[in-house]
Amino acid sequence: MKYIIANWKMSIDDAKIDKFLNTLKTQVSSKNVVCGVATPFVYINKVLPTLSQYHWLVGAQNVSFAESGAYTGEISAKMLREQGVNFCIVGHSERRVMFGETDEIVNTKIQRLLEQNLTPLLCIGETLEQHEQNKTNLVLKKQLQSDLADIKYVDKLIIAYEPVWAIGTGKSASTKDIQQNILFIKQTLGKMYGDKSQDITVLYGGSVNPKNAQSIFLLNCVDGALVGGASLDCQKFLDIVHSMQ
Ligand code: PGA
């Protein structure tokens, strides 16, 4: 199955969501692609009725590393499950860079999500400096091994390969780089989990838009996309979804 997931980040508001959902209601949904939206926590209940009506997944953009207790401002995996969330982004580079989310924290968050039967959407990727120094494979391997340390339930896992330098820049990675790096990720997962790793979905993320989506989706190894900026406009997002078929 292919997945196209929207990451609204903190770039959305009530009016934009209303517009998004109204546009969605005028469209025929696609059977070949699973769509989903990672929304800020406060809008989960607003988007859920419409998205589930269209069989779209509802996701969160963050989760606490802790199970419960005195963690002011945090949201637990159990709370997400109780609200009807299906998946949650972890390890996004914006959280790694701006909020100090280490591989160890990412690993704990993945464990919390799996305990609640939620799908972790793990983002990994190299910085521009690492890219230019040809360290991409090293970085991806280290992130996979640390973020997934002691994680056994691999069938419930989505990985997004997101080169940090391609996020929000309008400069997507080349199809050659995407193919090479996603194949490397799949190979590494194969070494970690054996045959079971074939169930793991690997998406590409980083400046995916209606113009470049088709050439990215033509790559056999790409199981879909994580879309930031172009996912705020429902029509643009659906254009990306339709270029998958
Ligand atoms: P972008 O964001 O599509 O705006 O580059 C992708 C992401 O951060 O997941």
Coordinates of C-alpha atoms and ligand atoms in Angstrom, one line a residue:
M1 CA 0.0 0.0 0.0
K2 CA 1.1 3.6 -0.7
Y3 CA 0.8 6.4 1.8
I4 CA 0.6 10.2 1.3
I5 CA 0.7 12.0 4.6
A6 CA 0.2 15.7 5.2
N7 CA 2.3 17.4 7.9
W8 CA 0.5 20.6 8.7
K9 CA 3.1 21.7 11.3
M10 CA 2.1 24.9 13.1
S11 CA 1.1 26.5 9.8
I12 CA -2.7 25.9 10.0
D13 CA -5.7 27.6 11.7
D14 CA -9.4 27.1 11.9
A15 CA -10.3 28.9 8.7
K16 CA -7.6 27.0 6.7
I17 CA -8.8 23.7 8.1
D18 CA -12.5 24.5 7.2
K19 CA -11.4 25.3 3.6
F20 CA -9.3 22.1 3.4
L21 CA -12.2 19.9 4.6
N22 CA -14.7 21.6 2.4
T23 CA -12.5 21.0 -0.7
L24 CA -12.0 17.4 0.4
K25 CA -15.8 16.9 0.5
T26 CA -16.1 17.8 -3.2
Q27 CA -13.5 15.2 -4.3
V28 CA -13.7 11.5 -5.1
S29 CA -11.4 9.6 -2.8
S30 CA -8.7 7.4 -4.2
K31 CA -8.6 3.6 -3.4
N32 CA -5.0 3.0 -4.2
V33 CA -3.4 5.4 -1.7
V34 CA -3.8 5.7 2.0
C35 CA -4.0 9.4 2.9
G36 CA -3.5 11.0 6.3
V37 CA -3.0 14.3 8.1
A38 CA -0.7 15.0 11.0
T39 CA -2.4 17.9 12.7
P40 CA -1.6 20.0 15.8
F41 CA -3.2 18.3 18.8
V42 CA -5.9 21.0 19.3
Y43 CA -7.4 20.2 15.9
I44 CA -7.6 16.4 16.2
N45 CA -11.3 16.5 17.2
K46 CA -12.1 19.0 14.5
V47 CA -10.7 17.0 11.6
L48 CA -11.4 13.5 12.8
P49 CA -15.1 13.2 11.7
T50 CA -14.5 14.3 8.1
L51 CA -11.2 12.5 7.7
S52 CA -12.5 9.2 9.0
Q53 CA -15.5 9.5 6.8
Y54 CA -13.1 9.5 3.8
H55 CA -11.0 6.8 5.4
W56 CA -8.1 9.1 5.9
L57 CA -5.7 8.6 8.8
V58 CA -5.5 11.1 11.6
G59 CA -2.1 11.8 13.0
A60 CA -0.3 13.8 15.7
Q61 CA 3.0 15.7 15.2
N62 CA 4.4 14.8 18.6
V63 CA 4.0 12.6 21.7
S64 CA 5.5 12.5 25.2
F65 CA 8.3 10.1 26.0
A66 CA 6.5 9.5 29.3
E67 CA 3.5 7.3 29.9
S68 CA 1.6 9.6 32.3
G69 CA 2.1 11.8 35.3
A70 CA 3.5 15.2 36.2
Y71 CA 4.6 16.4 32.8
T72 CA 3.0 19.8 32.3
G73 CA 2.2 20.5 28.7
E74 CA 2.8 17.0 27.4
I75 CA 0.4 14.7 25.6
S76 CA 0.7 10.9 26.1
A77 CA 0.3 8.1 23.5
K78 CA -2.7 6.9 25.5
M79 CA -4.3 10.3 25.2
L80 CA -3.7 10.2 21.4
R81 CA -5.2 6.8 21.1
E82 CA -8.3 7.8 23.2
Q83 CA -8.9 10.7 20.8
G84 CA -8.9 8.4 17.8
V85 CA -5.4 9.1 16.5
N86 CA -3.9 6.5 14.2
F87 CA -0.3 7.6 13.8
C88 CA 2.3 10.1 15.1
I89 CA 5.3 11.7 13.6
V90 CA 8.6 11.2 15.6
G91 CA 12.1 12.4 15.0
H92 CA 11.2 15.2 12.6
S93 CA 14.3 17.3 12.0
E94 CA 12.5 20.4 13.3
R95 CA 12.1 18.6 16.6
R96 CA 15.6 17.2 16.6
V97 CA 17.1 20.6 15.9
M98 CA 14.8 23.0 17.7
F99 CA 13.6 20.9 20.6
G100 CA 16.6 18.7 21.4
E101 CA 14.9 15.5 20.4
T102 CA 17.7 13.0 20.6
D103 CA 17.8 9.4 19.2
E104 CA 17.2 8.1 22.7
I105 CA 14.1 10.3 23.1
V106 CA 12.8 9.3 19.7
N107 CA 13.3 5.6 20.6
T108 CA 11.3 6.0 23.8
K109 CA 8.5 7.8 22.0
I110 CA 8.3 5.0 19.5
Q111 CA 8.0 2.5 22.3
R112 CA 5.2 4.6 23.9
L113 CA 3.3 4.7 20.6
L114 CA 3.6 1.0 20.0
E115 CA 2.4 0.2 23.5
Q116 CA -0.8 2.0 22.5
N117 CA -1.0 0.3 19.1
L118 CA -0.3 3.6 17.3
T119 CA 1.8 3.8 14.2
P120 CA 5.1 5.7 14.6
L121 CA 6.1 7.7 11.5
L122 CA 9.8 8.0 12.0
C123 CA 11.6 10.8 10.1
I124 CA 15.3 10.4 9.4
G125 CA 17.7 12.3 7.1
E126 CA 21.0 14.0 6.7
T127 CA 21.9 17.7 7.0
L128 CA 23.4 19.6 4.0
E129 CA 26.8 19.4 5.5
Q130 CA 26.6 15.6 6.0
H131 CA 25.2 15.3 2.5
E132 CA 28.2 17.3 1.0
Q133 CA 30.6 15.2 3.0
N134 CA 29.1 12.0 1.7
K135 CA 28.1 10.9 5.2
T136 CA 24.4 10.2 4.3
N137 CA 24.6 6.4 4.6
L138 CA 26.4 6.7 7.9
V139 CA 23.8 9.1 9.3
L140 CA 20.8 7.1 8.1
K141 CA 22.2 3.8 9.5
K142 CA 23.0 5.4 12.9
Q143 CA 19.5 7.0 13.1
L144 CA 17.8 3.7 12.2
Q145 CA 19.8 1.7 14.7
S146 CA 19.5 4.1 17.6
D147 CA 15.9 5.2 17.0
L148 CA 14.7 1.6 16.6
A149 CA 16.9 0.0 19.3
D150 CA 14.9 -2.8 21.0
I151 CA 11.9 -2.2 18.8
K152 CA 10.4 -5.5 17.7
Y153 CA 7.0 -4.7 16.3
V154 CA 8.2 -3.6 12.9
D155 CA 5.0 -4.2 11.0
K156 CA 3.5 -1.1 12.5
L157 CA 6.1 1.4 11.4
I158 CA 6.4 4.0 8.7
I159 CA 9.8 5.6 7.9
A160 CA 10.1 9.0 6.1
Y161 CA 13.4 9.7 4.4
E162 CA 13.7 13.5 4.7
P163 CA 17.0 15.2 3.8
V164 CA 17.1 18.1 6.2
W165 CA 18.2 20.5 3.4
A166 CA 15.2 19.6 1.3
I167 CA 12.6 20.4 3.9
G168 CA 10.7 23.6 3.3
T169 CA 13.3 24.9 0.8
G170 CA 11.5 24.2 -2.4
K171 CA 14.5 22.1 -3.4
S172 CA 13.6 18.5 -3.4
A173 CA 16.4 15.8 -3.5
S174 CA 17.2 14.4 -6.9
T175 CA 15.4 11.3 -7.9
K176 CA 18.8 9.6 -8.1
D177 CA 19.5 10.5 -4.4
I178 CA 16.0 9.6 -3.3
Q179 CA 16.3 6.1 -4.9
Q180 CA 19.8 5.5 -3.6
N181 CA 19.0 6.5 0.0
I182 CA 15.6 4.8 0.2
L183 CA 17.2 1.6 -1.1
F184 CA 19.9 2.0 1.5
I185 CA 17.3 2.4 4.3
K186 CA 15.4 -0.7 3.1
Q187 CA 18.7 -2.6 3.0
T188 CA 19.5 -1.5 6.5
L189 CA 16.1 -2.5 7.8
G190 CA 16.5 -5.8 6.1
K191 CA 19.7 -6.4 8.1
M192 CA 18.0 -5.4 11.3
Y193 CA 14.7 -7.3 10.9
G194 CA 15.1 -9.8 8.1
D195 CA 12.1 -10.6 5.8
K196 CA 9.7 -8.8 8.2
S197 CA 11.3 -5.5 7.1
Q198 CA 9.4 -5.8 3.8
D199 CA 6.3 -4.6 5.6
I200 CA 7.9 -1.3 6.5
T201 CA 6.7 1.6 4.4
V202 CA 9.4 4.1 3.4
L203 CA 8.2 7.5 2.3
Y204 CA 10.1 10.5 0.9
G205 CA 9.7 13.9 2.3
G206 CA 11.2 17.3 1.4
S207 CA 9.6 19.9 -0.9
V208 CA 7.3 17.4 -2.5
N209 CA 4.8 19.4 -4.7
P210 CA 2.3 18.7 -7.5
K211 CA 5.1 19.3 -10.1
N212 CA 7.7 16.9 -8.8
A213 CA 5.5 14.3 -7.2
Q214 CA 5.0 12.1 -10.3
S215 CA 8.7 11.7 -11.0
I216 CA 9.3 10.8 -7.4
F217 CA 6.5 8.3 -7.3
L218 CA 7.8 6.6 -10.5
L219 CA 10.6 5.2 -8.4
N220 CA 9.6 1.7 -7.3
C221 CA 11.2 1.9 -3.9
V222 CA 9.2 5.0 -2.8
D223 CA 6.1 4.0 -0.9
G224 CA 4.7 7.5 -0.8
A225 CA 5.4 10.9 0.6
L226 CA 5.3 13.1 3.7
V227 CA 4.2 16.6 2.5
G228 CA 4.6 19.8 4.5
G229 CA 4.0 23.1 2.7
A230 CA 2.0 21.7 -0.3
S231 CA -0.3 19.9 2.1
L232 CA -1.9 23.1 3.5
D233 CA -3.9 23.5 0.3
C234 CA -6.3 20.6 -0.1
Q235 CA -6.3 20.8 -3.9
K236 CA -2.5 20.8 -4.1
F237 CA -2.3 17.9 -1.7
L238 CA -4.9 16.0 -3.8
D239 CA -3.0 16.7 -7.0
I240 CA 0.0 15.0 -5.3
V241 CA -2.2 12.1 -4.3
H242 CA -3.6 11.7 -7.8
S243 CA -0.1 11.7 -9.3
M244 CA 0.5 8.5 -7.4
Q245 CA -1.9 6.5 -9.6
Ligands
PGA1 P1 8.0 20.3 3.1 O1 8.0 19.6 4.5 O2 7.1 19.5 2.2 O3 7.4 21.7 3.3 O4 9.4 20.4 2.6 C1 8.1 18.2 4.7 C2 8.2 17.9 6.1 O5 8.8 18.6 6.9 O6 7.7 16.8 6.5

